[in-house]
Amino acid sequence: MIRIENLHKSFGDLEVIKGIDLHVRPGEVVCIIGPSGSGKSTVLRCINRLEQPTSGRIIVDGHDVTDPKTNMNLVRAEATMVFQQFNLFPHMTVLHNVTLGPVKVRGMDSAQAEKLGLELLAKVGLAEKAHNYPEQLSGGQKQRVAIARALALQPKVILFDEPTSALDPELVGEVLEVMKQLAREGMTMVVVTHEMGFAKEVADRVIFIDGGRIQEEGAPETFFANPQNPRLRDFLGKVIAH
Amino acid sequence: MAFQFEPSVVLETFPMLLRGLKYTVAITIGGLAVGFVLGAIAGLMKISRNGFFRNLAGIYIETIRGTPMLVQAMFLYYGVPMASGVRIPPLVAGIIVIAVNSGAYIAEIVRGAIQSINPGQMEAGRSIGLTRTQTMRYIIWPQAFRRMIPPLGNQFIISLKDTSLLMVIGVGELLRTGQEIVAVNFRAFEVYLAVGVVYLVMTLGIARALRALERHLRVVPGK
Ligand SMILES: Nc1ncnc2c1ncn2[C@@H]1O[C@H](COP(=O)(O)OP(=O)(O)OP(=O)(O)O)[C@@H](O)[C@H]1O
Ligand SMILES: [Mg+2]
């Protein structure tokens, strides 16, 4: 589904990603963990080319994202993103947030899109908020709308960049529940997260990035129980101490 | 002879000012309508990825904002025909001056409003597969437009008042009409007082209308 080969990314003189290879299979849930500033978001943002990779190759659903000739708009709908800050469209109702993509990108007629939108809002537990505006929602509700907006595109994979990091602790659970359900339904997901519990429970594979490189990867059972890399051990020690 | 204020002269002046008022209103509305289009184009060019467009918009904005409108008006009306050989009717020249002048200020309003929108909005639009243009149109512009209303209202008022400068190129607007009345009755105090009142009523009216529009455009009523 996603194949990243020898990805490098620099901002000016600062080399942030120093050669990353990653292969995500259909239906797989890959969690990326790592310290702040290690380049997790940058990897994710290279996948849908919100950032332009400096070198390397990224193939998403058969499309070469690193080829300038690729029509990125279609690829972005197939590999859509859920942001830490939700980034809902504040001037549109919740339902309109969800239907915009299907109508403008997928060319769905609006009646059909509304039906789909209401179904997806029901799925994330927010059917009754369809006609509210984002500012009338709690953080957890906003993020669930953002997930419904992503699902409305019927994407092949969803990229999550710390979807619960901006939430009050008591609202994290409701968002993780929705994500767990997606994982059970077989959605391909790449999730940057600090929620180790979620990674342990849901991930097929966990990846530790530090200093712009993958330092360790593996199935969650071995990854958390028996970390090899000293930096990972250190990182897990700090996270769990929190 | 001691000065004697004649309130009745003020009242008599108002209907005589109507002729000039028509020009003032026409030039303000015509000039600002064109000015908004110019300003929106220049504002978008100013933030475009194309350096040529950015520079072109920059030169326009800096030139207009860095020179007095009076000079712009005299240059266009008296200067340009010397070079082109084509005279421009005063009314048309007036509308062009207000349009070009307000356009430079509106460009900065448009640019500022668009840049004030969180970059996450563009990223979110792009992430659901919208093109840059679609994201601009459906996501950024509607939010930016709401933020433009107060400074646009301000510019509306400034441009309305600026039309009075057009008397120097012979546009028969409000102030010029007042001047013509004074030339006949010599009641400068009363006539210019009346002229001032008319401007004030219009600017206060615009300010109120804009506050109402702002309330109307608020996303969630009462918030
Ligand atoms: N647009 C940019 N311009 C310059 N430097 C950037 C840019 N985006 C990210 N960086 C730098 O790249 C490095 C990696 O950033 P990135 O956001 O990928 O880290 P992260 O692992 O997601 O961290 P966090 O956990 O804090 O979100 C950081 O040092 C950051 O300052
Ligand atoms: Mg990040």
Short mmCIF file of N, CA, C and O in Angstrom, two decimals, chain A residues 46 48-49 51-59 63-76, chain B residues 49 126:
data_model
loop_
_atom_site.label_atom_id
_atom_site.label_comp_id
_atom_site.label_asym_id
_atom_site.label_seq_id
_atom_site.Cartn_x
_atom_site.Cartn_y
_atom_site.Cartn_z
N CYS A 46 5.53 13.55 4.14
CA CYS A 46 6.13 13.22 2.84
C CYS A 46 5.26 12.22 2.08
O CYS A 46 5.22 12.23 0.85
N ASN A 48 2.02 12.02 1.80
CA ASN A 48 1.02 12.66 0.94
C ASN A 48 1.54 13.98 0.36
O ASN A 48 0.78 14.82 -0.09
N ARG A 49 2.86 14.11 0.40
CA ARG A 49 3.58 15.24 -0.20
C ARG A 49 3.09 16.60 0.29
O ARG A 49 3.09 17.57 -0.47
N GLU A 51 4.93 17.68 2.43
CA GLU A 51 6.34 18.07 2.33
C GLU A 51 6.93 17.37 1.11
O GLU A 51 6.59 16.23 0.82
N GLN A 52 7.81 18.08 0.44
CA GLN A 52 8.48 17.53 -0.74
C GLN A 52 9.73 16.79 -0.28
O GLN A 52 10.63 17.40 0.30
N PRO A 53 9.80 15.48 -0.50
CA PRO A 53 11.00 14.75 -0.09
C PRO A 53 12.24 15.29 -0.82
O PRO A 53 12.15 15.74 -1.96
N THR A 54 13.38 15.28 -0.14
CA THR A 54 14.62 15.72 -0.78
C THR A 54 15.14 14.64 -1.72
O THR A 54 15.59 14.93 -2.82
N SER A 55 15.08 13.40 -1.29
CA SER A 55 15.41 12.29 -2.19
C SER A 55 14.76 11.02 -1.67
O SER A 55 14.24 10.98 -0.56
N GLY A 56 14.80 10.00 -2.51
CA GLY A 56 14.15 8.74 -2.16
C GLY A 56 12.87 8.58 -2.97
O GLY A 56 12.52 9.45 -3.76
N ARG A 57 12.22 7.43 -2.76
CA ARG A 57 11.01 7.16 -3.52
C ARG A 57 9.90 6.76 -2.58
O ARG A 57 10.12 6.07 -1.58
N ILE A 58 8.69 7.24 -2.88
CA ILE A 58 7.53 6.84 -2.10
C ILE A 58 6.43 6.43 -3.07
O ILE A 58 6.06 7.21 -3.96
N ILE A 59 5.97 5.21 -2.93
CA ILE A 59 4.88 4.72 -3.77
C ILE A 59 3.66 4.54 -2.87
O ILE A 59 3.74 3.86 -1.84
N HIS A 63 0.96 4.70 -7.00
CA HIS A 63 1.34 6.00 -7.56
C HIS A 63 2.67 6.44 -6.98
O HIS A 63 2.84 6.43 -5.76
N ASP A 64 3.56 6.88 -7.85
CA ASP A 64 4.86 7.38 -7.38
C ASP A 64 4.70 8.82 -6.92
O ASP A 64 4.62 9.75 -7.72
N VAL A 65 4.65 9.00 -5.62
CA VAL A 65 4.42 10.32 -5.03
C VAL A 65 5.60 11.26 -5.29
O VAL A 65 5.44 12.48 -5.33
N THR A 66 6.77 10.68 -5.48
CA THR A 66 7.96 11.51 -5.67
C THR A 66 8.12 11.95 -7.12
O THR A 66 9.00 12.75 -7.43
N ASP A 67 7.27 11.43 -8.01
CA ASP A 67 7.30 11.84 -9.41
C ASP A 67 6.47 13.12 -9.54
O ASP A 67 5.28 13.13 -9.25
N PRO A 68 7.11 14.22 -10.00
CA PRO A 68 6.37 15.50 -10.08
C PRO A 68 5.15 15.42 -10.99
O PRO A 68 4.24 16.24 -10.88
N LYS A 69 5.12 14.44 -11.89
CA LYS A 69 3.99 14.35 -12.83
C LYS A 69 2.76 13.69 -12.21
O LYS A 69 1.68 13.77 -12.77
N THR A 70 2.94 13.07 -11.07
CA THR A 70 1.80 12.39 -10.44
C THR A 70 0.75 13.40 -10.00
O THR A 70 1.07 14.44 -9.43
N ASN A 71 -0.51 13.10 -10.28
CA ASN A 71 -1.61 13.95 -9.83
C ASN A 71 -1.82 13.70 -8.34
O ASN A 71 -2.45 12.73 -7.93
N MET A 72 -1.28 14.61 -7.53
CA MET A 72 -1.30 14.39 -6.08
C MET A 72 -2.69 14.50 -5.48
O MET A 72 -2.96 13.96 -4.42
N ASN A 73 -3.58 15.22 -6.15
CA ASN A 73 -4.90 15.42 -5.55
C ASN A 73 -5.61 14.09 -5.36
O ASN A 73 -6.26 13.86 -4.35
N LEU A 74 -5.48 13.22 -6.34
CA LEU A 74 -6.12 11.91 -6.22
C LEU A 74 -5.41 11.05 -5.19
O LEU A 74 -6.05 10.35 -4.41
N VAL A 75 -4.08 11.13 -5.17
CA VAL A 75 -3.34 10.33 -4.19
C VAL A 75 -3.69 10.79 -2.77
O VAL A 75 -3.84 9.98 -1.87
N ARG A 76 -3.83 12.10 -2.60
CA ARG A 76 -4.13 12.60 -1.26
C ARG A 76 -5.50 12.15 -0.77
O ARG A 76 -5.71 11.98 0.42
N ARG B 49 2.91 31.96 -5.71
CA ARG B 49 4.24 31.33 -5.70
C ARG B 49 5.10 31.88 -6.83
O ARG B 49 6.28 31.64 -6.90
N ARG B 126 -6.01 20.36 1.16
CA ARG B 126 -5.18 19.56 0.25
C ARG B 126 -5.24 18.08 0.63
O ARG B 126 -5.22 17.20 -0.24
#
